PDB file of C-alpha atoms and ligand atoms in Angstrom:
ATOM      1  CA  UNK A   1      39.148 -60.105  50.618  1.00 97.00           C
ATOM      2  CA  UNK A   2      37.061 -62.690  52.603  1.00 98.00           C
ATOM      3  CA  UNK A   3      38.583 -66.486  53.331  1.00 98.00           C
ATOM      4  CA  UNK A   4      35.836 -68.714  55.783  1.00 98.00           C
ATOM      5  CA  UNK A   5      37.272 -71.849  56.831  1.00 99.00           C
ATOM      6  CA  UNK A   6      34.202 -74.121  58.645  1.00 99.00           C
ATOM      7  CA  UNK A   7      34.288 -77.024  60.379  1.00 99.00           C
ATOM      8  CA  UNK A   8      33.698 -79.761  62.669  1.00 98.00           C
ATOM      9  CA  UNK A   9      34.598 -80.778  65.774  1.00 98.00           C
ATOM     10  CA  UNK A  10      33.628 -82.442  68.598  1.00 98.00           C
ATOM     11  CA  UNK A  11      37.381 -82.406  70.911  1.00 98.00           C
ATOM     12  CA  UNK A  12      38.767 -79.691  69.088  1.00 98.00           C
ATOM     13  CA  UNK A  13      41.631 -80.568  67.146  1.00 98.00           C
ATOM     14  CA  UNK A  14      39.555 -80.138  62.635  1.00 98.00           C
ATOM     15  CA  UNK A  15      38.908 -76.195  65.237  1.00 98.00           C
ATOM     16  CA  UNK A  16      42.085 -76.479  65.945  1.00 98.00           C
ATOM     17  CA  UNK A  17      43.925 -77.297  62.558  1.00 98.00           C
ATOM     18  CA  UNK A  18      41.113 -74.510  60.954  1.00 98.00           C
ATOM     19  CA  UNK A  19      42.695 -71.672  62.681  1.00 98.00           C
ATOM     20  CA  UNK A  20      45.677 -72.352  60.976  1.00 98.00           C
ATOM     21  CA  UNK A  21      44.443 -72.219  58.330  1.00 98.00           C
ATOM     22  CA  UNK A  22      42.737 -69.146  58.566  1.00 98.00           C
ATOM     23  CA  UNK A  23      45.874 -67.422  60.046  1.00 98.00           C
ATOM     24  CA  UNK A  24      47.419 -68.723  57.137  1.00 98.00           C
ATOM     25  CA  UNK A  25      45.826 -67.397  54.542  1.00 98.00           C
ATOM     26  CA  UNK A  26      45.667 -64.309  56.319  1.00 98.00           C
ATOM     27  CA  UNK A  27      48.805 -63.038  55.913  1.00 98.00           C
ATOM     28  CA  UNK A  28      47.821 -62.314  53.070  1.00 97.00           C
ATOM     29  CA  UNK A  29      46.927 -58.264  53.435  1.00 93.00           C
ATOM     30  CA  UNK A  30      44.383 -58.301  51.116  1.00 94.00           C
ATOM     31  CA  UNK A  31      42.757 -61.205  53.081  1.00 98.00           C
ATOM     32  CA  UNK A  32      40.428 -61.800  56.219  1.00 98.00           C
ATOM     33  CA  UNK A  33      39.677 -65.314  57.561  1.00 98.00           C
ATOM     34  CA  UNK A  34      37.258 -66.178  59.814  1.00 98.00           C
ATOM     35  CA  UNK A  35      37.174 -69.746  61.154  1.00 98.00           C
ATOM     36  CA  UNK A  36      33.555 -70.814  62.181  1.00 98.00           C
ATOM     37  CA  UNK A  37      31.797 -73.607  63.130  1.00 98.00           C
ATOM     38  CA  UNK A  38      29.033 -75.590  61.568  1.00 98.00           C
ATOM     39  CA  UNK A  39      26.839 -75.006  64.795  1.00 98.00           C
ATOM     40  CA  UNK A  40      27.291 -71.224  65.386  1.00 98.00           C
ATOM     41  CA  UNK A  41      27.186 -70.101  60.690  1.00 98.00           C
ATOM     42  CA  UNK A  42      28.165 -66.257  60.615  1.00 98.00           C
ATOM     43  CA  UNK A  43      25.586 -66.316  58.045  1.00 98.00           C
ATOM     44  CA  UNK A  44      26.589 -62.931  56.450  1.00 98.00           C
ATOM     45  CA  UNK A  45      30.393 -63.437  56.660  1.00 98.00           C
ATOM     46  CA  UNK A  46      30.043 -66.696  54.900  1.00 98.00           C
ATOM     47  CA  UNK A  47      27.397 -65.255  52.013  1.00 98.00           C
ATOM     48  CA  UNK A  48      30.181 -63.162  51.500  1.00 98.00           C
ATOM     49  CA  UNK A  49      33.095 -65.091  50.889  1.00 98.00           C
ATOM     50  CA  UNK A  50      34.864 -66.171  48.312  1.00 98.00           C
ATOM     51  CA  UNK A  51      36.044 -69.438  49.482  1.00 98.00           C
ATOM     52  CA  UNK A  52      35.664 -71.865  51.715  1.00 98.00           C
ATOM     53  CA  UNK A  53      37.499 -74.236  53.430  1.00 98.00           C
ATOM     54  CA  UNK A  54      35.749 -77.323  54.607  1.00 98.00           C
ATOM     55  CA  UNK A  55      37.404 -79.035  57.197  1.00 98.00           C
ATOM     56  CA  UNK A  56      35.884 -82.160  58.876  1.00 98.00           C
ATOM     57  CA  UNK A  57      37.395 -85.197  61.454  1.00 98.00           C
ATOM     58  CA  UNK A  58      37.202 -88.140  59.886  1.00 98.00           C
ATOM     59  CA  UNK A  59      34.465 -90.964  61.324  1.00 98.00           C
ATOM     60  CA  UNK A  60      34.578 -94.136  60.367  1.00 98.00           C
ATOM     61  CA  UNK A  61      37.073 -94.230  57.222  1.00 98.00           C
ATOM     62  CA  UNK A  62      34.529 -90.772  56.449  1.00 98.00           C
ATOM     63  CA  UNK A  63      33.355 -86.948  57.319  1.00 98.00           C
ATOM     64  CA  UNK A  64      31.207 -87.191  60.174  1.00 98.00           C
ATOM     65  CA  UNK A  65      28.001 -86.748  60.248  1.00 98.00           C
ATOM     66  CA  UNK A  66      27.559 -83.377  61.686  1.00 98.00           C
ATOM     67  CA  UNK A  67      29.046 -82.444  58.914  1.00 98.00           C
ATOM     68  CA  UNK A  68      27.765 -84.740  56.443  1.00 98.00           C
ATOM     69  CA  UNK A  69      23.961 -83.372  58.112  1.00 98.00           C
ATOM     70  CA  UNK A  70      25.119 -79.883  58.333  1.00 98.00           C
ATOM     71  CA  UNK A  71      26.445 -80.221  53.848  1.00 98.00           C
ATOM     72  CA  UNK A  72      22.959 -81.686  53.395  1.00 98.00           C
ATOM     73  CA  UNK A  73      20.710 -79.887  54.878  1.00 98.00           C
ATOM     74  CA  UNK A  74      22.183 -75.685  56.088  1.00 98.00           C
ATOM     75  CA  UNK A  75      24.360 -75.649  53.203  1.00 97.00           C
ATOM     76  CA  UNK A  76      21.688 -75.533  50.387  1.00 96.00           C
ATOM     77  CA  UNK A  77      21.052 -71.762  52.012  1.00 96.00           C
ATOM     78  CA  UNK A  78      24.088 -70.706  50.685  1.00 97.00           C
ATOM     79  CA  UNK A  79      25.108 -69.665  47.055  1.00 97.00           C
ATOM     80  CA  UNK A  80      28.449 -71.903  46.736  1.00 98.00           C
ATOM     81  CA  UNK A  81      27.845 -72.052  43.011  1.00 97.00           C
ATOM     82  CA  UNK A  82      30.063 -68.911  42.741  1.00 94.00           C
ATOM     83  CA  UNK A  83      32.468 -69.534  46.043  1.00 98.00           C
ATOM     84  CA  UNK A  84      36.547 -71.610  45.380  1.00 98.00           C
ATOM     85  CA  UNK A  85      36.141 -74.529  48.405  1.00 98.00           C
ATOM     86  CA  UNK A  86      39.783 -76.706  49.221  1.00 98.00           C
ATOM     87  CA  UNK A  87      39.477 -78.689  51.671  1.00 98.00           C
ATOM     88  CA  UNK A  88      40.842 -80.799  55.249  1.00 98.00           C
ATOM     89  CA  UNK A  89      40.734 -83.533  57.521  1.00 98.00           C
ATOM     90  CA  UNK A  90      41.743 -84.694  60.475  1.00 98.00           C
ATOM     91  CA  UNK A  91      42.026 -88.864  61.661  1.00 98.00           C
ATOM     92  CA  UNK A  92      43.534 -90.619  64.401  1.00 98.00           C
ATOM     93  CA  UNK A  93      44.988 -92.514  62.742  1.00 97.00           C
ATOM     94  CA  UNK A  94      47.868 -92.956  59.224  1.00 95.00           C
ATOM     95  CA  UNK A  95      45.682 -94.362  56.838  1.00 95.00           C
ATOM     96  CA  UNK A  96      42.058 -94.618  58.948  1.00 97.00           C
ATOM     97  CA  UNK A  97      40.053 -92.463  56.443  1.00 98.00           C
ATOM     98  CA  UNK A  98      40.382 -89.323  55.864  1.00 98.00           C
ATOM     99  CA  UNK A  99      41.252 -88.914  51.234  1.00 98.00           C
ATOM    100  CA  UNK A 100      37.534 -90.907  51.852  1.00 98.00           C
ATOM    101  CA  UNK A 101      36.448 -87.770  54.473  1.00 98.00           C
ATOM    102  CA  UNK A 102      38.113 -85.337  51.603  1.00 98.00           C
ATOM    103  CA  UNK A 103      36.367 -87.111  48.420  1.00 98.00           C
ATOM    104  CA  UNK A 104      33.502 -86.751  50.211  1.00 98.00           C
ATOM    105  CA  UNK A 105      33.431 -82.801  50.590  1.00 98.00           C
ATOM    106  CA  UNK A 106      34.679 -82.884  47.686  1.00 98.00           C
ATOM    107  CA  UNK A 107      32.150 -84.952  45.815  1.00 98.00           C
ATOM    108  CA  UNK A 108      29.475 -81.816  48.355  1.00 98.00           C
ATOM    109  CA  UNK A 109      31.784 -78.858  46.331  1.00 98.00           C
ATOM    110  CA  UNK A 110      31.175 -80.012  43.185  1.00 98.00           C
ATOM    111  CA  UNK A 111      27.877 -80.597  42.956  1.00 98.00           C
ATOM    112  CA  UNK A 112      27.196 -76.983  44.401  1.00 97.00           C
ATOM    113  CA  UNK A 113      28.717 -75.806  41.893  1.00 97.00           C
ATOM    114  CA  UNK A 114      31.703 -74.876  43.506  1.00 98.00           C
ATOM    115  CA  UNK A 115      35.680 -74.009  41.484  1.00 98.00           C
ATOM    116  CA  UNK A 116      37.249 -76.716  43.943  1.00 98.00           C
ATOM    117  CA  UNK A 117      40.694 -76.709  44.831  1.00 97.00           C
ATOM    118  CA  UNK A 118      43.740 -78.283  46.500  1.00 96.00           C
ATOM    119  CA  UNK A 119      45.656 -76.683  47.285  1.00 93.00           C
ATOM    120  CA  UNK A 120      48.349 -79.216  45.700  1.00 87.00           C
ATOM    121  CA  UNK A 121      51.242 -80.958  44.389  1.00 87.00           C
ATOM    122  CA  UNK A 122      52.045 -79.438  41.369  1.00 88.00           C
ATOM    123  CA  UNK A 123      53.153 -75.874  43.690  1.00 91.00           C
ATOM    124  CA  UNK A 124      55.946 -78.082  45.806  1.00 92.00           C
ATOM    125  CA  UNK A 125      56.597 -78.983  48.860  1.00 93.00           C
ATOM    126  CA  UNK A 126      54.899 -79.508  51.488  1.00 94.00           C
ATOM    127  CA  UNK A 127      52.746 -81.889  48.833  1.00 93.00           C
ATOM    128  CA  UNK A 128      49.590 -81.646  49.874  1.00 93.00           C
ATOM    129  CA  UNK A 129      47.552 -84.348  47.854  1.00 94.00           C
ATOM    130  CA  UNK A 130      42.931 -83.476  47.717  1.00 96.00           C
ATOM    131  CA  UNK A 131      43.396 -80.785  50.839  1.00 97.00           C
ATOM    132  CA  UNK A 132      45.786 -81.246  53.722  1.00 96.00           C
ATOM    133  CA  UNK A 133      45.371 -84.500  56.412  1.00 97.00           C
ATOM    134  CA  UNK A 134      46.440 -84.067  60.194  1.00 97.00           C
ATOM    135  CA  UNK A 135      46.258 -86.628  62.371  1.00 97.00           C
ATOM    136  CA  UNK A 136      44.224 -84.873  65.375  1.00 98.00           C
ATOM    137  CA  UNK A 137      45.633 -81.631  65.539  1.00 96.00           C
ATOM    138  CA  UNK A 138      48.957 -81.845  63.840  1.00 96.00           C
ATOM    139  CA  UNK A 139      52.820 -81.910  64.496  1.00 97.00           C
ATOM    140  CA  UNK A 140      55.081 -79.320  64.597  1.00 97.00           C
ATOM    141  CA  UNK A 141      55.852 -79.690  60.087  1.00 96.00           C
ATOM    142  CA  UNK A 142      51.763 -80.839  60.003  1.00 96.00           C
ATOM    143  CA  UNK A 143      51.284 -77.099  61.822  1.00 97.00           C
ATOM    144  CA  UNK A 144      52.956 -74.998  59.217  1.00 97.00           C
ATOM    145  CA  UNK A 145      51.860 -77.426  56.241  1.00 97.00           C
ATOM    146  CA  UNK A 146      47.849 -76.366  57.643  1.00 98.00           C
ATOM    147  CA  UNK A 147      49.420 -72.687  57.272  1.00 98.00           C
ATOM    148  CA  UNK A 148      50.796 -72.444  54.058  1.00 97.00           C
ATOM    149  CA  UNK A 149      47.167 -74.586  52.732  1.00 98.00           C
ATOM    150  CA  UNK A 150      45.770 -71.787  53.865  1.00 98.00           C
ATOM    151  CA  UNK A 151      48.379 -69.128  52.618  1.00 98.00           C
ATOM    152  CA  UNK A 152      48.109 -71.189  49.480  1.00 97.00           C
ATOM    153  CA  UNK A 153      43.818 -71.328  48.709  1.00 98.00           C
ATOM    154  CA  UNK A 154      43.990 -67.653  50.270  1.00 98.00           C
ATOM    155  CA  UNK A 155      46.222 -67.281  47.377  1.00 97.00           C
ATOM    156  CA  UNK A 156      44.450 -69.490  44.454  1.00 97.00           C
ATOM    157  CA  UNK A 157      41.409 -66.687  46.237  1.00 98.00           C
ATOM    158  CA  UNK A 158      42.857 -63.080  45.139  1.00 97.00           C
ATOM    159  CA  UNK A 159      44.321 -65.352  41.420  1.00 96.00           C
ATOM    160  CA  UNK A 160      41.087 -65.816  40.694  1.00 97.00           C
ATOM    161  CA  UNK A 161      38.392 -63.039  42.058  1.00 96.00           C
ATOM    162  CA  UNK A 162      40.826 -59.799  42.640  1.00 91.00           C
TER     163      UNK A 162
HETATM  164  C1  FMN B 201      32.629 -91.872  66.485  1.00 92.65           C
HETATM  165  C2  FMN B 201      34.506 -92.062  65.701  1.00 92.65           C
HETATM  166  C3  FMN B 201      34.263 -91.815  64.956  1.00 92.65           C
HETATM  167  C4  FMN B 201      35.992 -91.519  64.017  1.00 92.65           C
HETATM  168  N1  FMN B 201      36.529 -92.821  62.687  1.00 92.65           N
HETATM  169  C5  FMN B 201      37.509 -92.439  62.805  1.00 92.65           C
HETATM  170  C6  FMN B 201      37.908 -93.226  61.636  1.00 92.65           C
HETATM  171  O1  FMN B 201      37.502 -94.063  60.884  1.00 92.65           O
HETATM  172  N2  FMN B 201      39.976 -93.158  61.186  1.00 92.65           N
HETATM  173  C7  FMN B 201      40.346 -92.519  62.108  1.00 92.65           C
HETATM  174  O2  FMN B 201      41.586 -92.973  61.422  1.00 92.65           O
HETATM  175  N3  FMN B 201      39.968 -91.570  63.419  1.00 92.65           N
HETATM  176  C8  FMN B 201      38.474 -91.156  63.731  1.00 92.65           C
HETATM  177  N4  FMN B 201      37.836 -90.672  64.634  1.00 92.65           N
HETATM  178  C9  FMN B 201      39.086 -90.031  65.124  1.00 92.65           C
HETATM  179  C10 FMN B 201      38.784 -88.640  64.866  1.00 92.65           C
HETATM  180  O3  FMN B 201      38.592 -88.002  63.618  1.00 92.65           O
HETATM  181  C11 FMN B 201      40.132 -87.570  65.035  1.00 92.65           C
HETATM  182  O4  FMN B 201      40.531 -87.870  67.365  1.00 92.65           O
HETATM  183  C12 FMN B 201      39.445 -86.619  64.773  1.00 92.65           C
HETATM  184  O5  FMN B 201      40.534 -85.648  65.055  1.00 92.65           O
HETATM  185  C13 FMN B 201      37.946 -85.534  66.542  1.00 92.65           C
HETATM  186  O6  FMN B 201      38.170 -84.310  65.496  1.00 92.65           O
HETATM  187  P1  FMN B 201      37.423 -82.867  66.548  1.00 92.65           P
HETATM  188  O7  FMN B 201      38.842 -83.524  67.625  1.00 92.65           O
HETATM  189  O8  FMN B 201      37.415 -81.948  65.864  1.00 92.65           O
HETATM  190  O9  FMN B 201      35.771 -84.216  66.817  1.00 92.65           O
HETATM  191  C14 FMN B 201      36.995 -90.913  65.232  1.00 92.65           C
HETATM  192  C15 FMN B 201      35.831 -90.809  66.365  1.00 92.65           C
HETATM  193  C16 FMN B 201      35.293 -90.745  66.381  1.00 92.65           C
HETATM  194  C17 FMN B 201      34.107 -89.899  67.653  1.00 92.65           C
END
């Protein structure tokens, strides 16, 4: 079962967190995960993926314009309505606007008809809310949280689609 992590990243932080999330997802034997940039999408893989985890840097308290552009102009080529969606964001400063970025992503996912999953607080420690957030690429604790987040989304993907 395929899971995609789709990110925008200029200086590498969001990419690095996306790769950790994908590694976490791949801990489940039944899951194949691929982490890809919006600038280099494996279209066949994304079409086949049962779940997509979107990642964006926080720009001025929201998602990056590059991610917004991709969602507005490219996402329509895929039938996301049959997929599970989740999201993560990176920022430089605690309270730098990543929650808004996550909710912007959630809005796009909902409009496209995705089944949106937060990996959320009900799952216990580590408590994620709308999705995960790291300051830049995160400290060791945040990186562990990213891995667990990937595992949780993969588990939910199995639960929904197996
Ligand atoms: C144009 C621009 C705007 C940014 N705005 C914010 C912001 O509002 N809040 C914040 O905490 N960080 C902000 N940052 C920092 C980035 O969100 C952060 O460094 C992020 O991890 C970069 O991701 P990347 O390395 O994947 O490109 C901004 C960076 C840029 C380039």
